[in-house]
PDB file of C-alpha atoms in Angstrom:
ATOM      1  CA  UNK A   1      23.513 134.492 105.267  1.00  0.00           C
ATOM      2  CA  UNK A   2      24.090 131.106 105.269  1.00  0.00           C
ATOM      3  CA  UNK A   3      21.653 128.423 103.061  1.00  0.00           C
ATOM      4  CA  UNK A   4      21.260 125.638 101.459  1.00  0.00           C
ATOM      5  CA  UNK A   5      21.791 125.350  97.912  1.00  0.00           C
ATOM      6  CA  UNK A   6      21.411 121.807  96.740  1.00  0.00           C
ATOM      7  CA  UNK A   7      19.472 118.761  99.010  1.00  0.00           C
ATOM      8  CA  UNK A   8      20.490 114.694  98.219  1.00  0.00           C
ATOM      9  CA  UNK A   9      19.373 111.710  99.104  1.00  0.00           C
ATOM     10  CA  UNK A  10      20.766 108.202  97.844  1.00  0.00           C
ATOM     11  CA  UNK A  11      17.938 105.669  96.779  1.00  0.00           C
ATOM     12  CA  UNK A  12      20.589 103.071  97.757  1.00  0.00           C
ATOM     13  CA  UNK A  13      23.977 102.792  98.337  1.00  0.00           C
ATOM     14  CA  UNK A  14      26.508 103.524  95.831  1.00  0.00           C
ATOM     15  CA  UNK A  15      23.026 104.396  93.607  1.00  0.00           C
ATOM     16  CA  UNK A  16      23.245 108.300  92.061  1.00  0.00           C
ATOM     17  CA  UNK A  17      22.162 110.728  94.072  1.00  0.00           C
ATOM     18  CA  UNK A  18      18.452 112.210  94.077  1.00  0.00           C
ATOM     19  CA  UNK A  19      18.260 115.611  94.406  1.00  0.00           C
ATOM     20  CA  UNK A  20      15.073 117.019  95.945  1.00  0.00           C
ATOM     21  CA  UNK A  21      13.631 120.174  96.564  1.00  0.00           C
ATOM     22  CA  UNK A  22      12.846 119.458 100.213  1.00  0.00           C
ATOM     23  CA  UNK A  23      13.372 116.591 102.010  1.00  0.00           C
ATOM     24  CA  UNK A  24      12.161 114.939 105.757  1.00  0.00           C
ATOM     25  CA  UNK A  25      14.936 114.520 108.104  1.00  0.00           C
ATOM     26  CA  UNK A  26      13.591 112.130 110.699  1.00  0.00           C
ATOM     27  CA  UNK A  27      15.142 112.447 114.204  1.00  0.00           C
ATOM     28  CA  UNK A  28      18.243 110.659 114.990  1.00  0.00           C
ATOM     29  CA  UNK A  29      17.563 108.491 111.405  1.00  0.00           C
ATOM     30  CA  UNK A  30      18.734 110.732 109.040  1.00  0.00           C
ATOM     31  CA  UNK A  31      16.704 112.151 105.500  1.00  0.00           C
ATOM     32  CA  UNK A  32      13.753 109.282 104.936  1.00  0.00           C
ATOM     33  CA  UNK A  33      14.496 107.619 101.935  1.00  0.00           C
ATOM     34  CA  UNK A  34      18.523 107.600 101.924  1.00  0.00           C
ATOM     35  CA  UNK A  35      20.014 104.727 102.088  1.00  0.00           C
ATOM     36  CA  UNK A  36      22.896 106.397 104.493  1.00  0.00           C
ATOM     37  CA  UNK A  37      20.484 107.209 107.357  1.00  0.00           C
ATOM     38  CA  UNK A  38      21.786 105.213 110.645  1.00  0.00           C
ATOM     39  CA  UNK A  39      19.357 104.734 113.318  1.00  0.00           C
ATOM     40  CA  UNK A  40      20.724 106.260 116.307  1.00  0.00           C
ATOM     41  CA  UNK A  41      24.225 106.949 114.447  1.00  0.00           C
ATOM     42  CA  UNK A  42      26.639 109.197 113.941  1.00  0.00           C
ATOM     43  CA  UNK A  43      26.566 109.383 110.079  1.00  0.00           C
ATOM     44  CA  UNK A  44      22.901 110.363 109.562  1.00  0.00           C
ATOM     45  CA  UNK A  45      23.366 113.331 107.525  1.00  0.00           C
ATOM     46  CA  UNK A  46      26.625 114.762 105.307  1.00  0.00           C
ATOM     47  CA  UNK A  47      26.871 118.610 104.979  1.00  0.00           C
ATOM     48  CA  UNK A  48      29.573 119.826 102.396  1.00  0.00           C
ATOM     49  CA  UNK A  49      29.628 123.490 100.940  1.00  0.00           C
ATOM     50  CA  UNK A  50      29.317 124.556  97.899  1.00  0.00           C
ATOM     51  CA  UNK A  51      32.995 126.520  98.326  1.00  0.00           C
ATOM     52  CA  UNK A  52      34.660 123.748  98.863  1.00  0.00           C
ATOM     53  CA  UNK A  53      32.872 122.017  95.775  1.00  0.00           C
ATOM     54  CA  UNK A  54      33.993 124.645  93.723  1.00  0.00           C
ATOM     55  CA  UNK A  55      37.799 124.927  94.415  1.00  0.00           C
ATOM     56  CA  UNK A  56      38.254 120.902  93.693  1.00  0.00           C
ATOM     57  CA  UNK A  57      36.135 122.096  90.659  1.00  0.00           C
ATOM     58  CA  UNK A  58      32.719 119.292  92.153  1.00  0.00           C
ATOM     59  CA  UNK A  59      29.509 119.535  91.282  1.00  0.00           C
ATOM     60  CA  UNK A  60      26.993 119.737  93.780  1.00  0.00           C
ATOM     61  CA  UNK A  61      25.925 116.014  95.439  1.00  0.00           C
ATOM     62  CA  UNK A  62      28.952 114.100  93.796  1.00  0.00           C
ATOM     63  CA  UNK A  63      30.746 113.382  96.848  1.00  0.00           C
ATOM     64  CA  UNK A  64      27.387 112.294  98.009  1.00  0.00           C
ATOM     65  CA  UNK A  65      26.577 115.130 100.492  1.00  0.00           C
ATOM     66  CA  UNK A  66      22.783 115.203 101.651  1.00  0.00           C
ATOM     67  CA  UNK A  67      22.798 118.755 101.965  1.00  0.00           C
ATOM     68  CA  UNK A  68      25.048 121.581 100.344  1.00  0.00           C
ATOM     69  CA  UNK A  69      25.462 125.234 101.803  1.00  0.00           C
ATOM     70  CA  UNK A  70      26.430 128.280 100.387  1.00  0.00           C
ATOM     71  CA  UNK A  71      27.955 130.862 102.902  1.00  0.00           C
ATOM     72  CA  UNK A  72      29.245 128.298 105.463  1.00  0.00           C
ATOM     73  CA  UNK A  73      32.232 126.852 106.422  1.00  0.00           C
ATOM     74  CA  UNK A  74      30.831 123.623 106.740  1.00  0.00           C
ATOM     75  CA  UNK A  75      34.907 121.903 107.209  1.00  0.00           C
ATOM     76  CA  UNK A  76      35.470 124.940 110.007  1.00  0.00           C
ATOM     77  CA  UNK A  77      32.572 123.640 111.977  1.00  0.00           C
ATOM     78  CA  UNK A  78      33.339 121.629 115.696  1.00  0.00           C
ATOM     79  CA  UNK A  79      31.768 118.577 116.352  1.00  0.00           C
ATOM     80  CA  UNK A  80      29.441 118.947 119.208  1.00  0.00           C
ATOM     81  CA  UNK A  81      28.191 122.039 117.265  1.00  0.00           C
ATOM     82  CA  UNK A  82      24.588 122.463 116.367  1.00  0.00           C
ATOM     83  CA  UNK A  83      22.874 123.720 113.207  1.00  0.00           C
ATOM     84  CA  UNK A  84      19.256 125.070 112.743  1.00  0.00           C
ATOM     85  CA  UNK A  85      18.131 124.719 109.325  1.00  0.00           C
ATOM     86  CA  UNK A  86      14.415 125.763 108.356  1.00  0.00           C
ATOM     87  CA  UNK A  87      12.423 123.456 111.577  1.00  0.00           C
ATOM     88  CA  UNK A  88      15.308 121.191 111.535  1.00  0.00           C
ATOM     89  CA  UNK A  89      17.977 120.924 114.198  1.00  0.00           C
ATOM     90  CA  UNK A  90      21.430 118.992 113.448  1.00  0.00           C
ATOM     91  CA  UNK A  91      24.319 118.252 115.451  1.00  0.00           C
ATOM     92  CA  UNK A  92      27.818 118.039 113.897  1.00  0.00           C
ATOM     93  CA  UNK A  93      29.053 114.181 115.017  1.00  0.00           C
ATOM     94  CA  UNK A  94      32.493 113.514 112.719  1.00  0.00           C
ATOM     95  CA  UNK A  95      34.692 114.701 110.122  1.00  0.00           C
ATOM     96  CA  UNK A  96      33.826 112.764 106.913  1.00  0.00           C
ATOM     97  CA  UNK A  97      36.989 111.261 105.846  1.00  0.00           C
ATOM     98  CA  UNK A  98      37.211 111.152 101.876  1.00  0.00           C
ATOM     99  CA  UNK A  99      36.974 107.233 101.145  1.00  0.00           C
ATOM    100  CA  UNK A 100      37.575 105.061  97.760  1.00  0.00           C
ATOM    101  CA  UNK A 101      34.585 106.598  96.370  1.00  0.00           C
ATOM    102  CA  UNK A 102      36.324 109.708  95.952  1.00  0.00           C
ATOM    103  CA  UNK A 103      39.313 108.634  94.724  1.00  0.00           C
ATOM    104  CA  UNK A 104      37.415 106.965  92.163  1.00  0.00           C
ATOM    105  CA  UNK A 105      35.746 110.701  91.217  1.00  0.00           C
ATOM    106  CA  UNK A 106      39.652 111.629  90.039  1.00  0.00           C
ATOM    107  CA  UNK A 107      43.132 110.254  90.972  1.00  0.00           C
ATOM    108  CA  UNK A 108      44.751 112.091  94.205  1.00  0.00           C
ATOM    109  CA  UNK A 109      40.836 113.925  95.052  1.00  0.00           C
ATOM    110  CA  UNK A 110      41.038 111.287  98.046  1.00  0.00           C
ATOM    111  CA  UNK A 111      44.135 112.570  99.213  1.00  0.00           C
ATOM    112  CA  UNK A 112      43.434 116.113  98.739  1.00  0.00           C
ATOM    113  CA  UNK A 113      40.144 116.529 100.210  1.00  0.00           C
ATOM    114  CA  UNK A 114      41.548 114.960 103.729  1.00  0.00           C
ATOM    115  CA  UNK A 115      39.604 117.463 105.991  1.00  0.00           C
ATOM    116  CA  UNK A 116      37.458 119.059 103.603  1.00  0.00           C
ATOM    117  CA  UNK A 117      34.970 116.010 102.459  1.00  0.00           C
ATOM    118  CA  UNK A 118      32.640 117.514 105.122  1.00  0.00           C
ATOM    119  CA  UNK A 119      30.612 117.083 108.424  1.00  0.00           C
ATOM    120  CA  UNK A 120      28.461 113.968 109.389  1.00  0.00           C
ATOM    121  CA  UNK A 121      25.594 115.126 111.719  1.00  0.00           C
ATOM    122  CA  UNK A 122      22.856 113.912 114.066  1.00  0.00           C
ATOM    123  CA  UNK A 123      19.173 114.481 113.820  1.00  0.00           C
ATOM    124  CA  UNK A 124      18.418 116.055 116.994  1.00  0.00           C
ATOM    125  CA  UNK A 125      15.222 117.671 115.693  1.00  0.00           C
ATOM    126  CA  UNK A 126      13.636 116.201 112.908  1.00  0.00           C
ATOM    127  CA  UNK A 127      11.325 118.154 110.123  1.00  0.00           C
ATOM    128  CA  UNK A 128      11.342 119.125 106.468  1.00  0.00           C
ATOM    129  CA  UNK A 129      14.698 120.475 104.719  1.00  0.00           C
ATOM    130  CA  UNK A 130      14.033 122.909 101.359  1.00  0.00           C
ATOM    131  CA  UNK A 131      16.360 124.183  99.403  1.00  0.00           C
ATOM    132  CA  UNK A 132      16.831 127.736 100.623  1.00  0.00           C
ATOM    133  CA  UNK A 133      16.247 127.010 104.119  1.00  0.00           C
ATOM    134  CA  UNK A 134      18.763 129.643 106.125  1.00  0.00           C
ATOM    135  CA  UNK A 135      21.222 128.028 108.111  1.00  0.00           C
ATOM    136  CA  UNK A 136      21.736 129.281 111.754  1.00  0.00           C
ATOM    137  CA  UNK A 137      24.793 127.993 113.385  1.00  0.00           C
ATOM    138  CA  UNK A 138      23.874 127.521 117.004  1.00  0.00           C
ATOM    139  CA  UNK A 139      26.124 127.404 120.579  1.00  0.00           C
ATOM    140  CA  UNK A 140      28.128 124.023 121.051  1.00  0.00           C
ATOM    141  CA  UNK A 141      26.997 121.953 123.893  1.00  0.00           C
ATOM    142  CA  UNK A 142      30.705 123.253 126.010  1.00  0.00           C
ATOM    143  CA  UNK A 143      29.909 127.199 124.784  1.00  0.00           C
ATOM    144  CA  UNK A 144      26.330 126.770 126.059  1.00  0.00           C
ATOM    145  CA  UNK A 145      27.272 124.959 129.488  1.00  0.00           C
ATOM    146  CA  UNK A 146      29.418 128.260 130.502  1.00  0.00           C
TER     147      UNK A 146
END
């Protein structure tokens, strides 16, 4: 079963992350309070998972991931894909492409993690996010219209 482990928010940009124990993702926003949220984006909300973390030897919320799974191959995922987690309903939108920030984290991470930083989502159904919420990886829009 897939879940999630760790929830983040970012009080402003390039600020530490927060973690919280549940958080409000607001539909097609993002989580209220992060500084990352885009109105009507596609970068509302960054999944990463906890695997991935662990092989480049990461903590949890230092590539500044909003939400971090355990049991899901968050980089495997197709945009256009859709997510339930606890009431909330995501959309996969875009790879996240590892930026300077990362590089910063350790010399050559930047490089390494190309594919792996993660997937940027859309709010489609807002609601609250806890840590432990299962994650239910629902039909993509082209699966669904068959």
């Amino acid at each position: 079963m897939a879940k999630v482990m760790h929830l983040f928010r970012a009080p402003q940009k390039r600020a530490p992350m927060e973690e919280l124990e549940e958080a409000v993702a607001v539909e097609d926003v993002g989580l209220e309070g992060c500084a990352h949220a885009r109105p009507k984006g596609k970068r509302q909300v960054l999944l990463m998972d906890q695997e991935t973390l662990e092989s480049f030897g990461l903590r949890p919320g230092l590539v500044r991931e909003n939400v971090t799974t355990e049991g899901l191959d968050v980089n495997g995922l197709a945009v256009g894909q859709r997510l339930r987690i606890g009431e909330v309903e995501l959309q996969v939108s875009l790879v996240c492409d590892p930026c300077e920030q990362i590089e910063a984290l350790r010399p050559g991470l930047q490089e390494a993690m190309q594919g792996k930083r993660g997937m940027l989502c859309k709010v489609l159904r807002g609601g609250v996010l806890r840590q432990g919420d299962e994650i239910e990886v629902l039909e993509t829009a082209e699966v669904a219209a068959m």
